[in-house]
Short mmCIF file of C-alpha atoms in Angstrom, two decimals:
data_model
loop_
_atom_site.label_atom_id
_atom_site.label_comp_id
_atom_site.label_asym_id
_atom_site.label_seq_id
_atom_site.Cartn_x
_atom_site.Cartn_y
_atom_site.Cartn_z
CA UNK A 297 163.08 192.65 164.52
CA UNK A 298 163.56 195.82 162.05
CA UNK A 299 160.38 197.68 160.71
CA UNK A 300 160.02 200.12 157.94
CA UNK A 301 159.76 203.83 158.61
CA UNK A 302 156.03 203.43 157.38
CA UNK A 303 155.36 202.21 160.82
CA UNK A 304 157.52 204.86 162.78
CA UNK A 305 155.61 207.73 161.04
CA UNK A 306 152.34 206.31 161.76
CA UNK A 307 152.92 205.69 165.15
CA UNK A 308 154.25 209.34 165.83
CA UNK A 309 151.57 210.91 163.72
CA UNK A 310 148.88 208.96 165.85
CA UNK A 311 150.47 210.16 168.97
CA UNK A 312 150.61 213.63 167.46
CA UNK A 313 147.10 213.58 166.84
CA UNK A 314 146.22 212.47 170.29
CA UNK A 315 148.41 215.23 172.18
CA UNK A 316 146.83 217.43 169.95
CA UNK A 317 142.76 216.25 170.48
CA UNK A 318 144.14 215.98 174.61
CA UNK A 319 145.38 219.78 174.20
CA UNK A 320 142.41 221.11 172.58
CA UNK A 321 139.86 219.15 175.03
CA UNK A 322 141.94 220.80 177.70
CA UNK A 323 141.97 224.36 176.67
CA UNK A 324 138.16 223.50 175.93
CA UNK A 325 137.77 222.37 179.47
CA UNK A 326 139.80 225.63 181.40
CA UNK A 327 137.75 228.38 179.42
CA UNK A 328 134.25 226.46 180.37
CA UNK A 329 135.76 226.40 184.16
CA UNK A 330 136.55 229.94 183.86
CA UNK A 331 133.34 230.89 182.86
CA UNK A 332 131.50 229.02 185.39
CA UNK A 333 133.96 229.93 188.45
CA UNK A 334 133.79 233.87 187.30
CA UNK A 335 130.04 233.37 187.05
CA UNK A 336 129.90 233.28 190.36
CA UNK A 337 131.47 236.87 191.40
CA UNK A 338 128.34 238.10 188.95
CA UNK B 217 166.27 209.04 156.02
CA UNK B 218 164.40 207.34 153.44
CA UNK B 219 160.53 205.84 153.99
CA UNK B 220 162.02 201.97 152.84
CA UNK B 221 165.01 202.52 156.14
CA UNK B 222 164.63 199.96 158.56
CA UNK B 223 164.13 200.93 162.35
CA UNK B 224 164.67 198.88 165.32
CA UNK B 225 161.31 198.09 166.84
CA UNK B 226 163.05 199.24 170.32
CA UNK B 227 163.50 203.02 168.56
CA UNK B 228 159.54 203.04 167.64
CA UNK B 229 158.00 205.66 170.06
CA UNK B 230 154.74 203.44 171.77
CA UNK B 231 151.44 203.35 170.32
CA UNK B 232 148.71 205.60 171.37
CA UNK B 233 146.74 202.52 172.45
CA UNK B 234 149.69 201.43 174.79
CA UNK B 235 149.32 204.85 176.90
CA UNK B 236 145.82 203.80 177.06
CA UNK B 237 146.55 200.84 178.54
CA UNK B 238 148.56 202.31 181.18
CA UNK B 239 145.38 203.41 182.92
CA UNK B 240 143.51 200.14 182.66
CA UNK B 241 140.34 201.26 180.98
CA UNK B 242 138.23 198.77 182.09
CA UNK B 243 138.83 199.28 185.53
CA UNK B 244 138.02 203.06 184.97
CA UNK B 245 134.66 202.46 183.62
CA UNK B 246 133.62 201.30 186.98
CA UNK B 247 135.33 203.62 188.82
CA UNK B 248 133.88 206.30 186.38
CA UNK B 249 130.04 204.65 186.74
CA UNK B 250 130.50 204.63 190.89
CA UNK B 251 131.79 207.83 191.15
CA UNK B 252 128.82 209.27 188.99
CA UNK B 253 126.16 207.70 191.50
CA UNK B 254 128.01 209.62 193.97
CA UNK B 255 127.63 212.72 192.52
CA UNK B 256 123.99 211.97 191.36
CA UNK B 257 122.92 210.84 195.14
CA UNK B 258 124.67 213.93 196.63
CA UNK B 259 122.33 216.66 198.09
CA UNK B 260 122.71 219.73 196.31
CA UNK B 261 123.57 221.11 193.16
CA UNK B 262 126.69 220.91 191.06
CA UNK B 263 127.18 222.51 187.72
CA UNK B 264 127.20 220.48 185.18
CA UNK B 265 130.66 221.60 183.90
CA UNK B 266 132.32 221.31 187.29
CA UNK B 267 130.50 217.50 187.45
CA UNK B 268 132.08 216.53 184.20
CA UNK B 269 135.38 217.90 185.49
CA UNK B 270 135.18 216.26 188.87
CA UNK B 271 134.22 212.85 187.30
CA UNK B 272 137.21 213.70 184.74
CA UNK B 273 139.30 213.91 187.68
CA UNK B 274 138.80 210.93 189.51
CA UNK B 275 139.14 208.69 186.06
CA UNK B 276 142.63 210.28 185.46
CA UNK B 277 143.41 209.70 189.14
CA UNK B 278 142.26 206.48 188.80
CA UNK B 279 144.18 205.96 185.43
CA UNK B 280 147.32 207.71 187.17
CA UNK B 281 147.14 205.22 190.10
CA UNK B 282 147.02 202.71 187.31
CA UNK B 283 150.04 203.64 185.84
CA UNK B 284 152.15 204.00 188.77
CA UNK B 285 151.27 200.26 189.48
CA UNK B 286 152.08 199.03 186.13
CA UNK B 287 155.41 200.44 186.92
CA UNK B 288 156.39 199.27 190.36
CA UNK B 289 154.56 195.72 189.51
CA UNK B 290 156.53 195.44 185.94
CA UNK B 291 158.84 192.90 187.14
CA UNK B 292 155.88 190.53 188.49
CA UNK B 293 153.73 191.71 185.49
CA UNK B 294 156.59 190.18 183.32
CA UNK B 295 155.88 186.99 184.55
CA UNK B 296 152.29 186.69 184.87
CA UNK B 297 150.44 185.36 181.76
CA UNK B 298 147.63 187.63 182.33
CA UNK B 299 149.70 190.30 182.16
CA UNK B 300 152.94 189.94 180.66
CA UNK B 301 151.41 191.63 177.70
CA UNK B 302 151.20 195.33 179.37
CA UNK B 303 152.90 198.20 177.85
CA UNK B 304 155.66 198.31 180.57
CA UNK B 305 156.74 194.05 180.54
CA UNK B 306 156.07 194.23 177.35
CA UNK B 307 158.74 196.51 176.62
CA UNK B 308 156.57 198.97 174.62
CA UNK B 309 156.90 201.73 177.04
CA UNK B 310 159.86 202.65 179.04
CA UNK B 311 159.25 202.47 183.23
CA UNK B 312 160.40 205.80 183.54
CA UNK B 313 158.04 207.05 181.36
CA UNK B 314 155.12 204.79 182.63
CA UNK B 315 156.31 206.95 186.37
CA UNK B 316 156.05 210.19 185.05
CA UNK B 317 153.14 209.61 183.23
CA UNK B 318 151.56 208.32 186.22
CA UNK B 319 152.85 210.90 188.74
CA UNK B 320 152.02 214.03 186.24
CA UNK B 321 148.64 212.82 185.67
CA UNK B 322 148.10 212.20 189.55
CA UNK B 323 149.11 215.73 190.38
CA UNK B 324 147.01 216.88 187.54
CA UNK B 325 143.54 215.66 188.38
CA UNK B 326 144.30 216.69 192.31
CA UNK B 327 144.83 220.21 191.28
CA UNK B 328 142.05 220.13 188.81
CA UNK B 329 139.88 218.53 190.93
CA UNK B 330 140.64 221.29 193.87
CA UNK B 331 139.97 224.07 191.36
CA UNK B 332 136.87 222.55 190.34
CA UNK B 333 135.25 221.39 193.28
CA UNK B 334 136.74 221.84 196.73
CA UNK B 335 139.52 221.05 198.39
CA UNK B 336 137.87 218.00 200.47
CA UNK B 337 137.16 216.36 197.68
CA UNK B 338 140.93 216.99 196.41
CA UNK B 339 142.15 215.65 199.59
CA UNK B 340 140.32 212.18 198.86
CA UNK B 341 141.33 212.04 195.55
CA UNK B 342 144.78 211.88 196.99
CA UNK B 343 145.02 209.61 199.46
CA UNK B 344 142.94 207.22 197.16
CA UNK B 345 145.67 207.18 194.79
CA UNK B 346 148.06 207.41 197.46
CA UNK B 347 146.10 204.10 198.85
CA UNK B 348 146.23 202.28 195.60
CA UNK B 349 150.12 203.06 195.06
CA UNK B 350 151.69 203.13 198.39
CA UNK B 351 149.46 201.14 200.53
CA UNK B 352 148.16 198.24 198.32
CA UNK B 353 150.96 197.97 195.15
CA UNK B 354 154.22 199.07 197.18
CA UNK B 355 153.35 197.64 200.92
CA UNK B 356 150.60 195.54 201.15
CA UNK B 357 150.51 193.18 197.75
CA UNK B 358 153.76 191.14 197.70
CA UNK B 359 153.67 190.77 201.59
CA UNK B 360 150.17 189.30 202.93
CA UNK B 361 146.93 187.43 201.47
CA UNK B 362 144.93 190.54 203.11
CA UNK B 363 146.24 192.90 200.13
CA UNK B 364 143.27 193.10 198.54
CA UNK B 365 140.92 193.01 201.42
CA UNK B 366 142.71 196.01 202.57
CA UNK B 367 143.48 197.27 199.52
CA UNK B 368 140.57 197.24 198.16
CA UNK B 369 139.59 200.74 200.05
CA UNK B 370 141.66 202.12 197.38
CA UNK B 371 138.70 200.98 194.49
CA UNK B 372 136.01 202.14 197.09
CA UNK B 373 137.08 205.88 197.46
CA UNK B 374 135.15 207.15 193.85
CA UNK B 375 131.16 207.51 195.18
CA UNK B 376 132.71 209.21 198.21
CA UNK B 377 134.79 211.70 196.02
CA UNK B 378 132.11 211.96 193.41
CA UNK B 379 129.40 212.78 196.90
CA UNK B 380 132.24 215.18 198.56
CA UNK B 381 133.05 217.01 195.25
CA UNK B 382 129.14 218.04 195.79
CA UNK B 383 128.32 218.89 199.25
CA UNK B 384 131.93 219.07 200.20
CA UNK B 385 131.08 217.41 203.26
CA UNK B 386 130.99 213.30 204.11
CA UNK B 387 127.61 211.85 205.16
CA UNK B 388 126.65 208.14 206.13
CA UNK B 389 125.23 207.46 202.78
CA UNK B 390 129.00 207.44 200.81
CA UNK B 391 130.18 205.69 203.95
CA UNK B 392 127.69 202.83 203.07
CA UNK B 393 128.79 203.15 199.04
CA UNK B 394 132.33 202.77 200.31
CA UNK B 395 131.38 199.76 202.48
CA UNK B 396 129.48 197.90 199.75
CA UNK B 397 132.39 198.28 197.05
CA UNK B 398 134.78 197.55 199.66
CA UNK B 399 133.41 194.04 200.86
CA UNK B 400 132.42 193.45 197.20
CA UNK B 401 136.28 193.77 196.31
CA UNK B 402 137.62 190.42 197.95
CA UNK B 403 134.76 187.69 196.16
CA UNK B 404 135.48 189.80 193.04
CA UNK B 405 139.56 189.02 193.06
CA UNK B 406 139.42 186.01 194.95
CA UNK B 407 137.28 184.43 192.09
CA UNK B 408 139.78 185.70 189.76
CA UNK B 409 142.81 184.47 192.09
CA UNK B 410 141.57 180.99 192.33
CA UNK B 411 142.00 180.76 188.17
CA UNK B 412 144.82 182.49 187.70
CA UNK B 413 146.45 180.92 190.99
CA UNK B 414 149.33 179.47 188.87
CA UNK B 415 150.24 183.26 187.78
CA UNK B 416 150.24 184.52 191.28
CA UNK B 417 152.39 181.80 192.40
CA UNK B 418 154.71 181.82 189.93
CA UNK B 419 155.44 185.75 190.45
CA UNK B 420 155.38 185.23 194.38
CA UNK B 421 152.27 187.08 195.03
CA UNK B 422 151.08 185.80 198.27
CA UNK B 423 147.53 186.02 197.25
CA UNK B 424 144.55 184.08 199.21
CA UNK B 425 144.60 180.53 197.17
CA UNK B 426 148.68 180.73 196.95
CA UNK B 427 149.00 180.82 200.89
CA UNK B 428 145.78 179.53 202.34
CA UNK B 429 144.46 177.14 199.14
CA UNK B 430 141.95 177.08 197.19
CA UNK B 431 139.50 175.33 199.56
CA UNK B 432 140.08 177.89 202.49
CA UNK B 433 139.64 180.86 199.56
CA UNK B 434 136.21 179.33 198.39
CA UNK B 435 134.90 179.61 202.05
CA UNK B 436 136.23 183.24 202.34
CA UNK B 437 134.54 184.15 198.92
CA UNK B 438 131.08 182.50 200.55
CA UNK B 439 131.77 184.72 203.71
CA UNK B 440 132.55 187.95 202.07
CA UNK B 441 129.35 187.51 199.81
CA UNK B 442 127.25 186.94 203.06
CA UNK B 443 128.61 189.78 204.41
CA UNK B 444 127.80 192.09 201.24
CA UNK B 445 124.09 191.03 201.16
CA UNK B 446 123.11 192.81 204.55
CA UNK B 447 125.68 195.83 203.90
CA UNK B 448 123.77 196.10 200.41
CA UNK B 449 120.59 196.31 201.89
CA UNK B 450 121.32 198.94 204.32
CA UNK B 451 120.81 202.06 202.55
CA UNK B 452 117.28 200.98 202.31
CA UNK B 453 116.84 199.92 205.74
CA UNK B 454 118.27 203.34 206.99
CA UNK B 455 115.80 204.98 204.53
CA UNK B 456 118.19 206.90 202.29
CA UNK B 457 116.78 205.04 199.44
CA UNK B 458 113.53 203.15 198.19
CA UNK B 459 112.21 200.05 197.78
CA UNK B 460 113.05 199.85 194.07
CA UNK B 461 116.74 199.80 195.44
CA UNK B 462 115.89 197.60 198.20
CA UNK B 463 114.61 194.93 195.89
CA UNK B 464 117.19 194.87 193.35
CA UNK B 465 119.84 194.72 196.07
CA UNK B 466 118.21 192.07 197.43
CA UNK B 467 117.81 189.75 194.00
CA UNK B 468 121.29 191.07 193.28
CA UNK B 469 123.08 189.82 196.33
CA UNK B 470 121.04 186.31 196.26
CA UNK B 471 122.44 185.97 192.83
CA UNK B 472 125.61 186.74 194.11
CA UNK B 473 125.51 184.26 197.35
CA UNK B 474 124.42 181.64 194.53
CA UNK B 475 127.47 182.20 192.40
CA UNK B 476 129.56 182.20 196.00
CA UNK B 477 128.00 178.67 196.72
CA UNK B 478 128.58 177.10 193.22
CA UNK B 479 132.35 178.42 193.75
CA UNK B 480 132.08 176.73 197.14
CA UNK B 481 130.55 173.42 195.81
CA UNK B 482 132.57 173.11 192.67
CA UNK B 483 133.97 169.65 191.96
CA UNK B 484 137.60 169.68 193.37
CA UNK B 485 140.21 167.85 194.48
CA UNK B 486 141.22 166.98 198.34
CA UNK B 487 142.89 170.54 198.26
CA UNK B 488 140.40 172.27 196.62
CA UNK B 489 141.68 172.68 192.89
CA UNK B 490 139.19 172.53 190.95
CA UNK B 491 138.09 169.83 188.52
CA UNK B 492 136.15 171.72 186.43
CA UNK B 493 138.49 174.41 185.12
CA UNK B 494 137.12 176.95 187.43
CA UNK B 495 133.75 176.98 185.72
CA UNK B 496 132.09 178.57 188.75
CA UNK B 497 134.80 180.98 189.93
CA UNK B 498 134.95 182.21 186.50
CA UNK B 499 130.93 182.56 186.49
CA UNK B 500 131.42 184.20 189.72
CA UNK B 501 133.89 186.74 188.50
CA UNK B 502 131.65 187.84 185.53
CA UNK B 503 128.83 188.08 187.86
CA UNK B 504 130.57 190.35 190.33
CA UNK B 505 131.16 192.77 187.67
CA UNK B 506 127.49 192.96 186.69
CA UNK B 507 126.69 192.71 190.08
CA UNK B 508 128.39 196.29 190.94
CA UNK B 509 127.06 197.77 187.95
CA UNK B 510 123.57 196.73 188.27
CA UNK B 511 123.66 197.74 192.25
CA UNK B 512 124.84 201.46 191.16
CA UNK B 513 122.31 201.43 188.41
CA UNK B 514 119.23 200.86 190.50
CA UNK B 515 120.70 203.50 193.64
CA UNK B 516 120.61 205.71 190.26
CA UNK B 517 116.99 204.39 189.25
CA UNK B 518 115.80 204.72 192.54
CA UNK B 519 117.41 207.89 192.96
CA UNK B 520 115.40 209.42 189.76
CA UNK B 521 111.96 207.82 190.72
CA UNK B 522 111.85 208.89 193.74
#
């Protein structure tokens, strides 16, 4: 069934936002891990 | 291209919800909960950041295994009513994408577990993912009615991994938690299989009701539930936990036995097929989920109040 472009854009936007959240969360997690792990050596 | 132009459904990218569905989030909640209890009960201290990371890795590892399961089982999922709407058989996610998603998450979760905790926890996480994908999904599921008995081991790993993430070594207590989830799995899945029998039959999956019949399945549900009761009391008998857990395990186990007895005594035809729409089996399935949550919650309460 053909769907209009609005649905396509909506899904692309949803996927991009989810990816952004995952990447930001991963950056925060790796930062926190680095702080904790490096803390052991001080 | 104008916003009003038409596009075929097959060219639509999958919605975010479809990728989340690949991870079987409902199963993941039980995995995360039992892993957290393993982390909590383990002696010693793990930095909260590392504990959150370990829990995340166990959750993502379970999700990766689920995604690989959906990739491999797409043919039988498509003919079963219960699973036909999953993203891969429904055509919303390409099989290759589900495979790539699963492999990526599996590798990432294991490496991150190693980085955050220790190699023993990472190895156990690898074994649990491998067990679910290779032993259960690819080897046992389509070959033997003991599929979920042996395959149940995969779901029993999370509390052990949680414990080992803290201590780096094994102990009888996490092995008991493993055994409890292991013996809980058959009555849980066979209750579901009793009323989803037609689905499994259509897909050619040799679940116990398909191969041995409903009557034998009802007997096996009762047998495993009866074995589960003393096993769930073992952590208290052995002195690893206190009386709060012991009392909760006894009450919950007796409740589970009542459910299994009702499944056994359900009004049925000579072949054991339910004449009540499998109401007792559905009730036992729901109870089994609440049972495991409550049993592990009792472990946490007992530990925190001790």
